[in-house]
Tab-separated table of C-alpha atoms in Angstrom:
chain	number	residue	atom	x	y	z
A	1	MET	CA	-93.172	-16.659	9.056
A	2	THR	CA	-89.884	-16.317	7.189
A	3	ASN	CA	-86.740	-18.198	8.126
A	4	GLU	CA	-85.199	-14.977	9.481
A	5	GLN	CA	-88.241	-14.393	11.700
A	6	ILE	CA	-88.068	-17.957	12.991
A	7	LEU	CA	-84.365	-17.549	13.788
A	8	ALA	CA	-85.016	-14.201	15.488
A	9	ALA	CA	-87.864	-15.661	17.568
A	10	CYS	CA	-85.721	-18.616	18.623
A	11	ARG	CA	-82.755	-16.375	19.478
A	12	SER	CA	-84.990	-14.118	21.555
A	13	ASN	CA	-86.430	-17.099	23.394
A	14	TRP	CA	-82.980	-18.560	24.066
A	15	GLU	CA	-81.659	-15.232	25.343
A	16	TYR	CA	-84.723	-15.034	27.568
A	17	ARG	CA	-83.947	-18.482	28.957
A	18	GLY	CA	-80.249	-17.751	29.519
A	19	VAL	CA	-78.702	-20.087	26.945
A	20	GLY	CA	-74.985	-19.247	26.616
A	21	ASP	CA	-73.579	-17.460	23.576
A	22	ALA	CA	-71.560	-20.423	22.311
A	23	ALA	CA	-74.485	-22.837	22.602
A	24	MET	CA	-76.833	-20.278	21.055
A	25	ARG	CA	-74.564	-19.761	18.042
A	26	GLU	CA	-74.340	-23.514	17.545
A	27	MET	CA	-78.116	-23.920	17.846
A	28	LEU	CA	-78.776	-21.033	15.432
A	29	ASP	CA	-76.315	-22.458	12.895
A	30	GLU	CA	-77.943	-25.888	13.121
A	31	LEU	CA	-81.471	-24.487	12.861
A	32	SER	CA	-80.454	-22.240	9.953
A	33	ALA	CA	-79.057	-25.252	8.102
A	34	HIS	CA	-82.279	-27.223	8.681
A	35	LEU	CA	-84.393	-24.279	7.502
A	36	GLU	CA	-82.288	-23.865	4.356
A	37	ASP	CA	-82.532	-27.587	3.605
A	38	ALA	CA	-86.316	-27.470	4.070
A	39	GLN	CA	-86.590	-24.418	1.804
A	40	ALA	CA	-84.507	-26.163	-0.868
A	41	ALA	CA	-86.882	-29.149	-0.624
A	42	GLY	CA	-89.907	-26.866	-1.076
A	43	ARG	CA	-91.081	-26.935	2.535
A	44	THR	CA	-91.687	-24.024	4.901
A	45	GLY	CA	-90.038	-23.169	8.200
A	46	HIS	CA	-93.133	-24.317	10.065
A	47	ASP	CA	-92.556	-27.808	8.678
A	48	VAL	CA	-89.229	-27.810	10.567
A	49	VAL	CA	-90.200	-26.136	13.861
A	50	GLY	CA	-93.913	-26.894	14.009
A	51	PRO	CA	-96.825	-24.507	14.443
A	52	ASP	CA	-95.566	-22.928	17.696
A	53	VAL	CA	-92.053	-21.491	17.303
A	54	ARG	CA	-91.852	-20.462	20.973
A	55	ALA	CA	-92.660	-23.962	22.201
A	56	PHE	CA	-90.038	-25.399	19.842
A	57	ALA	CA	-87.400	-22.936	21.075
A	58	ALA	CA	-88.299	-23.500	24.725
A	59	ALA	CA	-88.086	-27.283	24.372
A	60	TRP	CA	-84.704	-27.056	22.676
A	61	ALA	CA	-83.419	-24.606	25.315
A	62	ARG	CA	-84.500	-26.909	28.151
A	63	GLU	CA	-82.752	-29.803	26.459
A	64	ARG	CA	-79.608	-27.801	25.739
A	65	ALA	CA	-79.250	-25.846	28.995
A	66	PRO	CA	-81.147	-27.382	31.925
A	67	PHE	CA	-82.148	-25.121	34.805
A	68	ALA	CA	-79.540	-26.505	37.228
A	69	ARG	CA	-76.689	-25.712	34.821
A	70	ARG	CA	-78.058	-22.221	34.126
A	71	ALA	CA	-78.468	-21.618	37.862
A	72	LEU	CA	-74.843	-22.594	38.567
A	73	ARG	CA	-73.561	-20.354	35.768
A	74	THR	CA	-75.696	-17.461	36.991
A	75	LEU	CA	-74.441	-17.930	40.554
A	76	ALA	CA	-70.858	-17.907	39.244
A	77	MET	CA	-71.633	-14.712	37.322
A	78	ALA	CA	-73.071	-13.105	40.461
A	79	CYS	CA	-69.908	-13.988	42.413
A	80	TYR	CA	-67.833	-12.587	39.540
A	81	ALA	CA	-69.751	-9.295	39.561
A	82	LEU	CA	-69.475	-9.082	43.362
A	83	GLY	CA	-65.732	-9.740	43.157
A	84	TRP	CA	-65.226	-6.857	40.719
A	85	LEU	CA	-67.451	-4.615	42.826
A	86	LEU	CA	-65.290	-5.365	45.876
A	87	LEU	CA	-62.068	-4.782	43.930
A	88	PHE	CA	-63.436	-1.423	42.808
A	89	ALA	CA	-64.285	-0.552	46.429
A	90	TYR	CA	-60.762	-1.504	47.556
A	91	LEU	CA	-59.260	0.717	44.859
A	92	VAL	CA	-61.525	3.684	45.584
A	93	ARG	CA	-60.784	3.539	49.305
A	94	TRP	CA	-57.133	2.556	48.738
A	95	THR	CA	-57.195	-0.106	51.437
A	96	THR	CA	-56.617	-3.834	51.900
A	97	ARG	CA	-59.497	-4.264	54.350
A	98	LEU	CA	-63.071	-3.267	53.610
A	99	ASP	CA	-65.528	-2.556	56.422
A	100	MET	CA	-69.022	-3.713	55.496
A	101	THR	CA	-71.904	-1.823	57.116
A	102	PRO	CA	-75.514	-3.082	57.149
A	103	GLY	CA	-76.271	-0.798	54.176
A	104	HIS	CA	-73.412	-2.304	52.137
A	105	VAL	CA	-74.445	-5.863	53.002
A	106	ALA	CA	-78.091	-5.192	52.157
A	107	MET	CA	-77.152	-3.568	48.849
A	108	VAL	CA	-74.882	-6.459	47.862
A	109	VAL	CA	-77.481	-9.076	48.810
A	110	THR	CA	-80.256	-7.181	46.995
A	111	LEU	CA	-78.160	-6.631	43.876
A	112	GLY	CA	-77.080	-10.277	43.891
A	113	ALA	CA	-80.637	-11.545	44.247
A	114	ALA	CA	-81.987	-9.170	41.597
A	115	THR	CA	-79.168	-9.994	39.174
A	116	VAL	CA	-79.575	-13.744	39.612
A	117	ALA	CA	-83.345	-13.478	39.201
A	118	TRP	CA	-82.947	-11.326	36.067
A	119	GLU	CA	-80.316	-13.623	34.547
A	120	LEU	CA	-82.368	-16.779	35.173
A	121	ARG	CA	-85.588	-15.244	33.900
A	122	ARG	CA	-84.536	-12.909	31.106
A	123	GLY	CA	-81.006	-13.889	30.144
A	124	GLU	CA	-77.871	-11.808	29.937
A	125	MET	CA	-77.728	-8.283	31.395
A	126	ARG	CA	-75.821	-5.504	29.694
A	127	LEU	CA	-73.636	-3.089	31.638
A	128	TYR	CA	-76.101	-0.198	31.504
A	129	GLN	CA	-78.858	-2.519	32.750
A	130	ARG	CA	-76.691	-3.463	35.728
A	131	TRP	CA	-76.144	0.217	36.582
A	132	LEU	CA	-79.860	0.929	36.268
A	133	LEU	CA	-80.627	-2.044	38.504
A	134	ALA	CA	-78.074	-0.793	41.045
A	135	LEU	CA	-79.600	2.686	41.057
A	136	ALA	CA	-83.219	1.544	41.073
A	137	VAL	CA	-82.993	-1.349	43.543
A	138	GLY	CA	-79.652	-1.488	45.346
A	139	LEU	CA	-79.219	2.157	46.292
A	140	PRO	CA	-82.660	2.616	47.917
A	141	VAL	CA	-82.215	-0.613	49.872
A	142	ALA	CA	-78.755	0.492	51.053
A	143	ILE	CA	-80.040	3.908	52.126
A	144	LEU	CA	-83.082	2.459	53.904
A	145	THR	CA	-81.014	-0.216	55.663
A	146	GLY	CA	-78.385	2.328	56.672
A	147	TRP	CA	-81.105	4.568	58.059
A	148	LEU	CA	-82.803	1.732	59.976
A	149	ALA	CA	-79.790	-0.303	61.131
A	150	GLY	CA	-77.134	2.395	61.475
A	151	ASP	CA	-73.612	2.400	60.159
A	152	GLY	CA	-71.829	-0.026	62.477
A	153	VAL	CA	-69.345	-2.472	60.976
A	154	VAL	CA	-70.905	-5.901	60.373
A	155	LEU	CA	-67.799	-7.588	58.980
A	156	THR	CA	-64.396	-6.726	57.564
A	157	LEU	CA	-63.349	-8.265	54.250
A	158	PRO	CA	-59.650	-8.727	53.460
A	159	LEU	CA	-58.314	-8.016	49.981
A	160	TRP	CA	-58.052	-11.728	49.094
A	161	ALA	CA	-61.862	-12.104	49.320
A	162	ALA	CA	-62.358	-10.386	45.943
A	163	PRO	CA	-60.121	-12.724	43.867
A	164	ILE	CA	-61.745	-15.722	45.584
A	165	LEU	CA	-65.126	-14.482	44.321
A	166	LEU	CA	-63.734	-14.161	40.780
A	167	LEU	CA	-62.618	-17.813	40.624
A	168	PRO	CA	-65.982	-19.591	40.035
A	169	MET	CA	-66.392	-17.798	36.690
A	170	VAL	CA	-63.010	-18.962	35.307
A	171	PRO	CA	-64.221	-22.329	33.897
A	172	TYR	CA	-67.155	-20.641	32.153
A	173	ALA	CA	-64.924	-17.914	30.718
A	174	VAL	CA	-62.447	-20.499	29.399
A	175	THR	CA	-65.288	-22.488	27.821
A	176	ASP	CA	-66.708	-19.370	26.148
A	177	VAL	CA	-63.288	-18.348	24.780
A	178	ARG	CA	-62.680	-21.839	23.397
A	179	ALA	CA	-66.123	-21.906	21.789
A	180	ARG	CA	-65.489	-18.531	20.131
A	181	ARG	CA	-62.159	-19.780	18.769
A	182	VAL	CA	-63.797	-22.888	17.350
A	183	THR	CA	-66.500	-20.907	15.583
A	184	GLY	CA	-64.015	-18.201	14.634
A	185	ARG	CA	-66.306	-15.252	15.318
A	186	GLY	CA	-68.177	-13.299	17.947
A	187	PRO	CA	-71.852	-13.553	18.847
A	188	ARG	CA	-74.104	-13.947	15.837
A	189	ARG	CA	-77.088	-11.657	15.425
A	190	PRO	CA	-79.745	-12.721	12.884
């Protein structure tokens, strides 16, 4: 395996495990430096990472981003996505109060659960993947729930509920911006 293949395998594994961009860039830079030093000394990449690259990457990811920290970040990201979804609904309906029917509640809960499960298992979701998930999972659940439970109002959300849901993501966003400034570049792709 070449050094580039080792870096690509590690990056893929870290994305799969939900390691943040800033931490991933730092880990890739450190691993790249170790691989270059080993190559200059006449050793191979397997001398640095061992015979199983996936096991090496998984162990480093667990050390770098434990499950509890990833779960909290993913929950904050789910609240952030829900907050923007609510803001969009307020704008579309041009109102300050949003009536939530059983179909809306079921869709939001299903999308939140699916997004959190995807983020914890596979890593970061792109925008088109979120839309596909909404169409494939959220919409059928909303239609089925609306058909079974009716369209009565379950709860009414005021406009201030959306910004409250955006707040948990602020510390993570600030940390990511600071990390990008320190490294001086965007996400690195090997």
